[in-house]
Amino acid sequence: MNNLINKNGITEQQWIELDGAQGEGGGQILRTALTLAMLTGRAFRIRRIRAGRAKPGLLRQHLVAVQAAAEISQATVRGAEPGSQTLEFIPGAIRGGEFSFDIGSAGSTTLVAQTLIPALLFAAQPSSLCIRGGTHNGMAPPADFLREVYQPLLQRMGAQVEIDCPRYGFYPAGGGELTVKLQPVDRLQLIHLSDRGALRTLHATACVAGIPPRIAVRELEVLRDSFQLSRDTSRILELPAAWGPGNVILLRAEFEHVTDMVTAFGQKGVPAPQIAQQAATEMQEFLDSKAAVGEYLADQLLLLMAIAGEGSYTMSVLSEHTRTNAAVIRAFLPVSIQFAEEAKLFVCHVSTA
């Protein structure tokens, strides 16, 4: 097991104090803190949770993440209630097993899953998760991203993880389901992603649920023209009407060493070709950058490399979200996280301090 991780829970009650309004000021500060508190056994207190948001404090998805982390780590929690801007979390020992959580809204199941997966990898027993709520909304990575981008990287780091989405849940209806099965590991293996390698394939999927399939047809026309895609590398996924209404474009770029994905969600009153062009432009910018990973994967990969104790990667964008995530990680783990700009790319280096 990584020497950064304390498998036996709390060794001393020394509070880590966090400001939930620092940097990017979003829910990721809380989620990263929950993950690392479970792994290190260190208690934390966070104030001003999401203070700068239109609806500050704990929303349903944040509250469920807290409750789920508390159940998994047998934690003592104070302040876990809707709208709360202050939370105290005192973890115990992580336990594996079968867990089921229901957000009760279209709040993101994927963000809850990403809070729990790194911790459950270090439980003594195998685990399975079933999380109900939103699987596809514009404010979080969709379930397809976890399955096709995040899961392969975890597996490359030595984790045995299977992520599936038996039912899609779009905003605002929700009603989706995300499942995860995983086996314990002793440690996460080190990886370095300075070079993404050659592009093997670019694949486009236009998903529709409860809305006319012609919308997906119009979206694929734009994407096929933009990237000269064949019908073998572009498809319409027509989901059951009861899962909608919803529409999402998934553009997956498979490289020699890594896979990344760009998504765009249909919006009422916005023409389908405009949504598709948004996805095409974002993907083209990523392809032109030559970076190993895009903006969102960069943020998620940072936590995994910090848990492993070492790693590096090049990214197309260094966001305030990633900088803030680094600050929270440093509060829990004895790691050095350095960002630099080299040859028009941003580089992240993680090492044990």
Short mmCIF file of C-alpha atoms in Angstrom, two decimals:
data_model
loop_
_atom_site.label_atom_id
_atom_site.label_comp_id
_atom_site.label_asym_id
_atom_site.label_seq_id
_atom_site.Cartn_x
_atom_site.Cartn_y
_atom_site.Cartn_z
CA MET A 1 0.00 0.00 0.00
CA ASN A 2 1.15 3.54 -0.68
CA ASN A 3 2.98 4.94 2.33
CA LEU A 4 0.86 8.10 1.92
CA ILE A 5 -2.28 6.22 2.90
CA ASN A 6 -3.31 5.33 6.44
CA LYS A 7 -5.38 2.16 6.20
CA ASN A 8 -6.04 1.98 9.93
CA GLY A 9 -7.97 5.23 10.29
CA ILE A 10 -7.20 8.21 12.52
CA THR A 11 -3.88 8.24 14.32
CA GLU A 12 -4.32 11.69 15.87
CA GLN A 13 -7.11 14.25 16.00
CA GLN A 14 -5.51 17.18 14.24
CA TRP A 15 -8.05 19.14 12.28
CA ILE A 16 -7.40 20.20 8.72
CA GLU A 17 -9.08 23.56 8.21
CA LEU A 18 -10.45 24.27 4.72
CA ASP A 19 -12.06 27.32 3.16
CA GLY A 20 -14.80 26.20 0.80
CA ALA A 21 -14.69 29.53 -1.02
CA GLN A 22 -10.99 29.38 -1.89
CA GLY A 23 -9.89 29.37 -5.52
CA GLU A 24 -12.58 27.95 -7.78
CA GLY A 25 -14.83 27.64 -4.74
CA GLY A 26 -16.99 24.71 -5.89
CA GLY A 27 -18.04 21.33 -4.62
CA GLN A 28 -14.77 19.66 -5.68
CA ILE A 29 -13.07 21.09 -2.59
CA LEU A 30 -15.47 19.11 -0.42
CA ARG A 31 -15.31 15.95 -2.54
CA THR A 32 -11.51 15.82 -2.61
CA ALA A 33 -11.42 16.46 1.14
CA LEU A 34 -13.84 13.58 1.74
CA THR A 35 -11.76 11.19 -0.38
CA LEU A 36 -8.49 12.08 1.29
CA ALA A 37 -9.96 12.16 4.79
CA MET A 38 -11.12 8.57 4.30
CA LEU A 39 -7.73 7.51 2.94
CA THR A 40 -5.53 9.28 5.49
CA GLY A 41 -7.78 9.08 8.54
CA ARG A 42 -7.40 12.83 9.05
CA ALA A 43 -10.37 14.88 10.23
CA PHE A 44 -11.28 18.13 8.51
CA ARG A 45 -13.48 21.13 9.06
CA ILE A 46 -14.68 23.12 6.06
CA ARG A 47 -16.36 26.51 6.20
CA ARG A 48 -18.05 28.62 3.54
CA ILE A 49 -18.99 25.60 1.42
CA ARG A 50 -19.76 26.79 -2.11
CA ALA A 51 -20.19 30.31 -0.71
CA GLY A 52 -19.89 32.00 -4.10
CA ARG A 53 -22.53 29.88 -5.82
CA ALA A 54 -26.09 31.00 -6.58
CA LYS A 55 -27.28 28.34 -4.10
CA PRO A 56 -24.46 28.13 -1.51
CA GLY A 57 -23.93 25.25 0.88
CA LEU A 58 -24.68 21.56 0.50
CA LEU A 59 -27.02 20.56 -2.31
CA ARG A 60 -28.43 17.05 -2.63
CA GLN A 61 -25.46 15.57 -4.50
CA HIS A 62 -22.96 17.07 -2.02
CA LEU A 63 -24.99 15.86 0.94
CA VAL A 64 -25.20 12.33 -0.46
CA ALA A 65 -21.42 12.35 -1.07
CA VAL A 66 -20.93 13.26 2.61
CA GLN A 67 -23.41 10.63 3.81
CA ALA A 68 -21.89 7.97 1.55
CA ALA A 69 -18.34 8.77 2.68
CA ALA A 70 -19.50 8.66 6.29
CA GLU A 71 -21.08 5.23 5.82
CA ILE A 72 -18.04 3.81 4.06
CA SER A 73 -15.53 5.18 6.58
CA GLN A 74 -17.74 4.90 9.70
CA ALA A 75 -17.24 8.62 10.22
CA THR A 76 -18.61 11.08 12.74
CA VAL A 77 -20.10 14.05 10.92
CA ARG A 78 -21.49 17.38 12.04
CA GLY A 79 -23.25 19.85 9.75
CA ALA A 80 -24.51 17.34 7.15
CA GLU A 81 -27.81 18.98 6.27
CA PRO A 82 -29.22 20.74 3.19
CA GLY A 83 -27.80 24.24 2.71
CA SER A 84 -25.13 23.84 5.40
CA GLN A 85 -21.97 25.87 4.74
CA THR A 86 -19.94 24.31 7.56
CA LEU A 87 -19.05 20.64 7.94
CA GLU A 88 -16.91 18.57 10.31
CA PHE A 89 -15.86 15.10 9.17
CA ILE A 90 -14.01 12.64 11.45
CA PRO A 91 -13.34 9.39 9.57
CA GLY A 92 -12.91 5.92 10.95
CA ALA A 93 -11.68 2.83 9.09
CA ILE A 94 -12.75 2.26 5.49
CA ARG A 95 -14.92 -0.79 4.95
CA GLY A 96 -15.87 -2.48 1.70
CA GLY A 97 -19.15 -4.16 0.86
CA GLU A 98 -22.34 -3.45 -1.05
CA PHE A 99 -23.61 0.12 -0.94
CA SER A 100 -26.62 1.86 -2.45
CA PHE A 101 -27.22 5.63 -2.45
CA ASP A 102 -30.04 7.69 -3.92
CA ILE A 103 -29.48 11.39 -4.61
CA GLY A 104 -33.21 11.90 -5.10
CA SER A 105 -32.68 14.49 -7.82
CA ALA A 106 -30.73 14.95 -11.06
CA GLY A 107 -27.61 15.62 -8.98
CA SER A 108 -24.52 13.92 -10.37
CA THR A 109 -24.01 10.25 -9.61
CA THR A 110 -20.61 10.41 -11.30
CA LEU A 111 -19.23 13.01 -8.89
CA VAL A 112 -20.41 10.95 -5.92
CA ALA A 113 -18.78 7.86 -7.46
CA GLN A 114 -15.47 9.67 -8.00
CA THR A 115 -15.51 10.66 -4.33
CA LEU A 116 -15.88 7.06 -3.18
CA ILE A 117 -13.93 4.94 -5.68
CA PRO A 118 -10.36 5.93 -4.63
CA ALA A 119 -11.17 5.22 -0.98
CA LEU A 120 -12.90 1.89 -1.61
CA LEU A 121 -9.86 0.68 -3.54
CA PHE A 122 -8.07 0.55 -0.18
CA ALA A 123 -10.78 -1.27 1.76
CA ALA A 124 -10.05 -4.79 2.94
CA GLN A 125 -12.96 -6.30 0.97
CA PRO A 126 -14.36 -5.97 -2.56
CA SER A 127 -17.07 -3.36 -3.01
CA SER A 128 -20.03 -2.59 -5.21
CA LEU A 129 -21.85 0.71 -5.56
CA CYS A 130 -25.27 1.59 -6.92
CA ILE A 131 -25.89 5.33 -7.10
CA ARG A 132 -29.21 6.72 -8.36
CA GLY A 133 -29.75 10.24 -9.66
CA GLY A 134 -28.40 12.15 -12.63
CA THR A 135 -25.94 10.40 -14.92
CA HIS A 136 -25.89 13.04 -17.69
CA ASN A 137 -25.95 16.75 -16.94
CA GLY A 138 -23.84 19.62 -18.17
CA MET A 139 -22.22 20.36 -14.80
CA ALA A 140 -20.42 17.03 -14.36
CA PRO A 141 -18.69 14.31 -16.38
CA PRO A 142 -21.30 11.93 -17.82
CA ALA A 143 -21.35 8.23 -17.02
CA ASP A 144 -19.79 7.50 -20.43
CA PHE A 145 -16.74 9.56 -19.42
CA LEU A 146 -16.23 7.47 -16.29
CA ARG A 147 -16.63 4.21 -18.20
CA GLU A 148 -14.57 5.05 -21.28
CA VAL A 149 -11.96 7.51 -19.97
CA TYR A 150 -11.63 7.31 -16.17
CA GLN A 151 -11.98 3.52 -15.83
CA PRO A 152 -9.17 2.64 -18.30
CA LEU A 153 -6.78 4.93 -16.45
CA LEU A 154 -7.68 3.35 -13.12
CA GLN A 155 -7.11 -0.08 -14.64
CA ARG A 156 -3.76 1.06 -16.01
CA MET A 157 -2.85 2.06 -12.45
CA GLY A 158 -3.58 -1.48 -11.26
CA ALA A 159 -7.19 -1.14 -10.11
CA GLN A 160 -9.84 -3.74 -10.97
CA VAL A 161 -12.85 -1.50 -11.58
CA GLU A 162 -16.01 -1.99 -13.64
CA ILE A 163 -18.28 1.02 -14.19
CA ASP A 164 -21.65 0.72 -15.88
CA CYS A 165 -24.76 2.83 -16.49
CA PRO A 166 -27.86 0.58 -16.61
CA ARG A 167 -30.16 3.61 -16.93
CA TYR A 168 -29.41 7.16 -18.10
CA GLY A 169 -30.74 10.07 -16.07
CA PHE A 170 -30.79 13.52 -17.68
CA TYR A 171 -31.27 16.89 -16.05
CA PRO A 172 -33.78 17.87 -14.72
CA ALA A 173 -35.63 14.54 -14.37
CA GLY A 174 -32.79 12.39 -13.02
CA GLY A 175 -33.81 8.80 -12.40
CA GLY A 176 -30.56 7.33 -13.71
CA GLU A 177 -28.38 4.62 -12.21
CA LEU A 178 -24.61 4.21 -12.05
CA THR A 179 -23.00 1.00 -10.82
CA VAL A 180 -19.40 0.31 -9.81
CA LYS A 181 -17.66 -2.94 -8.88
CA LEU A 182 -14.09 -2.92 -7.60
CA GLN A 183 -11.44 -5.03 -5.92
CA PRO A 184 -8.99 -3.84 -3.23
CA VAL A 185 -5.44 -2.87 -4.20
CA ASP A 186 -2.26 -2.57 -2.17
CA ARG A 187 -1.18 0.52 -4.06
CA LEU A 188 -1.84 2.47 -7.23
CA GLN A 189 0.86 2.08 -9.87
CA LEU A 190 2.70 5.14 -11.12
CA ILE A 191 2.00 6.45 -14.60
CA HIS A 192 3.36 9.30 -16.70
CA LEU A 193 1.41 10.81 -19.59
CA SER A 194 3.67 13.30 -21.28
CA ASP A 195 2.71 12.06 -24.75
CA ARG A 196 -0.72 10.84 -25.82
CA GLY A 197 0.65 8.98 -28.83
CA ALA A 198 -0.94 8.69 -32.25
CA LEU A 199 -4.67 9.16 -32.72
CA ARG A 200 -6.18 5.73 -33.31
CA THR A 201 -9.81 6.69 -33.78
CA LEU A 202 -12.27 9.51 -33.25
CA HIS A 203 -15.78 8.34 -32.47
CA ALA A 204 -19.00 10.37 -32.20
CA THR A 205 -22.25 9.35 -30.51
CA ALA A 206 -25.42 11.46 -30.44
CA CYS A 207 -27.78 10.26 -27.70
CA VAL A 208 -31.47 11.13 -27.58
CA ALA A 209 -34.15 10.12 -25.09
CA GLY A 210 -37.74 11.25 -25.39
CA ILE A 211 -36.97 13.72 -28.18
CA PRO A 212 -37.06 13.30 -31.99
CA PRO A 213 -34.15 11.27 -33.45
CA ARG A 214 -33.83 13.87 -36.24
CA ILE A 215 -32.03 16.06 -33.69
CA ALA A 216 -29.27 13.46 -33.44
CA VAL A 217 -29.19 13.15 -37.23
CA ARG A 218 -28.54 16.89 -37.59
CA GLU A 219 -25.84 16.77 -34.91
CA LEU A 220 -24.01 13.89 -36.58
CA GLU A 221 -24.07 15.71 -39.93
CA VAL A 222 -22.02 18.51 -38.37
CA LEU A 223 -19.60 16.13 -36.68
CA ARG A 224 -19.11 13.97 -39.77
CA ASP A 225 -18.35 17.05 -41.84
CA SER A 226 -15.99 18.47 -39.20
CA PHE A 227 -13.88 15.32 -38.79
CA GLN A 228 -14.62 13.27 -41.93
CA LEU A 229 -16.18 10.55 -39.81
CA SER A 230 -17.55 7.42 -41.41
CA ARG A 231 -20.77 5.73 -40.38
CA ASP A 232 -18.63 3.14 -38.58
CA THR A 233 -17.26 5.84 -36.27
CA SER A 234 -20.45 7.81 -35.72
CA ARG A 235 -23.80 6.62 -34.46
CA ILE A 236 -27.16 7.57 -33.01
CA LEU A 237 -28.04 6.07 -29.64
CA GLU A 238 -31.83 6.24 -29.22
CA LEU A 239 -32.62 5.61 -25.57
CA PRO A 240 -36.01 4.74 -24.07
CA ALA A 241 -38.33 7.75 -23.99
CA ALA A 242 -38.92 7.22 -20.26
CA TRP A 243 -35.25 8.08 -19.64
CA GLY A 244 -35.63 11.57 -21.08
CA PRO A 245 -36.09 14.13 -22.21
CA GLY A 246 -32.40 14.46 -22.95
CA ASN A 247 -29.75 14.87 -25.61
CA VAL A 248 -25.97 14.59 -25.33
CA ILE A 249 -23.11 14.43 -27.82
CA LEU A 250 -20.11 12.26 -26.92
CA LEU A 251 -16.90 12.79 -28.91
CA ARG A 252 -14.29 10.19 -27.90
CA ALA A 253 -10.66 10.46 -29.03
CA GLU A 254 -8.68 7.24 -28.58
CA PHE A 255 -4.93 7.77 -28.67
CA GLU A 256 -2.11 5.28 -28.34
CA HIS A 257 -1.61 5.99 -24.61
CA VAL A 258 -4.83 7.59 -23.37
CA THR A 259 -8.49 8.23 -24.25
CA ASP A 260 -10.31 11.50 -23.65
CA MET A 261 -13.81 12.74 -24.34
CA VAL A 262 -15.63 15.97 -25.15
CA THR A 263 -19.34 16.29 -24.39
CA ALA A 264 -22.07 18.78 -25.26
CA PHE A 265 -25.66 18.74 -24.00
CA GLY A 266 -28.73 19.75 -25.93
CA GLN A 267 -30.45 22.87 -24.64
CA LYS A 268 -33.98 24.06 -25.16
CA GLY A 269 -34.07 26.78 -27.82
CA VAL A 270 -30.52 26.08 -29.09
CA PRO A 271 -30.35 24.53 -32.60
CA ALA A 272 -28.89 21.03 -32.80
CA PRO A 273 -26.13 22.06 -35.27
CA GLN A 274 -24.97 24.72 -32.82
CA ILE A 275 -24.65 22.16 -30.02
CA ALA A 276 -22.68 19.88 -32.34
CA GLN A 277 -20.43 22.71 -33.45
CA GLN A 278 -19.67 23.50 -29.82
CA ALA A 279 -18.45 19.91 -29.31
CA ALA A 280 -16.51 19.93 -32.57
CA THR A 281 -14.73 23.18 -31.71
CA GLU A 282 -13.74 21.96 -28.25
CA MET A 283 -12.43 18.68 -29.64
CA GLN A 284 -10.49 20.40 -32.40
CA GLU A 285 -8.83 22.71 -29.88
CA PHE A 286 -7.80 19.69 -27.84
CA LEU A 287 -6.44 17.85 -30.89
CA ASP A 288 -4.48 20.93 -31.95
CA SER A 289 -2.96 21.30 -28.47
CA LYS A 290 -1.05 17.98 -28.60
CA ALA A 291 -1.66 17.62 -24.84
CA ALA A 292 -2.04 14.16 -23.33
CA VAL A 293 -5.23 15.05 -21.44
CA GLY A 294 -7.94 17.70 -21.61
CA GLU A 295 -9.07 20.13 -18.95
CA TYR A 296 -11.47 17.85 -17.06
CA LEU A 297 -9.43 14.66 -17.09
CA ALA A 298 -6.44 16.70 -15.87
CA ASP A 299 -8.36 17.58 -12.74
CA GLN A 300 -9.41 14.00 -11.99
CA LEU A 301 -6.03 12.48 -12.83
CA LEU A 302 -4.30 14.81 -10.37
CA LEU A 303 -5.96 13.17 -7.36
CA LEU A 304 -5.13 9.64 -8.54
CA MET A 305 -1.47 10.51 -9.12
CA ALA A 306 -1.25 12.17 -5.72
CA ILE A 307 -2.61 9.00 -4.09
CA ALA A 308 -0.03 6.98 -6.04
CA GLY A 309 2.64 9.40 -4.82
CA GLU A 310 4.08 10.23 -8.22
CA GLY A 311 3.13 10.97 -11.81
CA SER A 312 3.12 13.57 -14.53
CA TYR A 313 1.06 14.62 -17.51
CA THR A 314 0.66 17.35 -20.09
CA MET A 315 -2.66 19.17 -20.37
CA SER A 316 -4.29 21.57 -22.77
CA VAL A 317 -5.71 23.88 -20.08
CA LEU A 318 -4.59 24.64 -16.52
CA SER A 319 -7.85 25.63 -14.89
CA GLU A 320 -8.51 27.34 -11.58
CA HIS A 321 -10.43 24.18 -10.71
CA THR A 322 -7.22 22.12 -11.02
CA ARG A 323 -5.16 24.65 -9.04
CA THR A 324 -7.74 24.58 -6.25
CA ASN A 325 -7.81 20.79 -6.24
CA ALA A 326 -4.02 20.79 -5.88
CA ALA A 327 -4.25 23.06 -2.83
CA VAL A 328 -6.69 20.70 -1.10
CA ILE A 329 -4.54 17.66 -1.91
CA ARG A 330 -1.46 19.35 -0.41
CA ALA A 331 -3.40 19.91 2.83
CA PHE A 332 -3.81 16.13 3.28
CA LEU A 333 -0.87 14.44 1.57
CA PRO A 334 2.92 14.98 1.76
CA VAL A 335 3.22 15.49 -1.99
CA SER A 336 4.74 18.15 -4.20
CA ILE A 337 2.52 19.32 -7.08
CA GLN A 338 4.20 21.59 -9.58
CA PHE A 339 2.71 23.23 -12.66
CA ALA A 340 4.77 24.62 -15.52
CA GLU A 341 4.26 25.81 -19.08
CA GLU A 342 6.46 24.14 -21.68
CA ALA A 343 6.24 24.35 -25.47
CA LYS A 344 2.70 25.78 -25.39
CA LEU A 345 1.54 22.99 -23.08
CA PHE A 346 0.91 22.92 -19.36
CA VAL A 347 2.78 20.23 -17.43
CA CYS A 348 1.92 18.79 -14.03
CA HIS A 349 4.53 16.97 -11.92
CA VAL A 350 3.51 15.07 -8.78
CA SER A 351 6.08 13.60 -6.40
CA THR A 352 6.41 12.64 -2.75
CA ALA A 353 7.53 15.70 -0.81
#
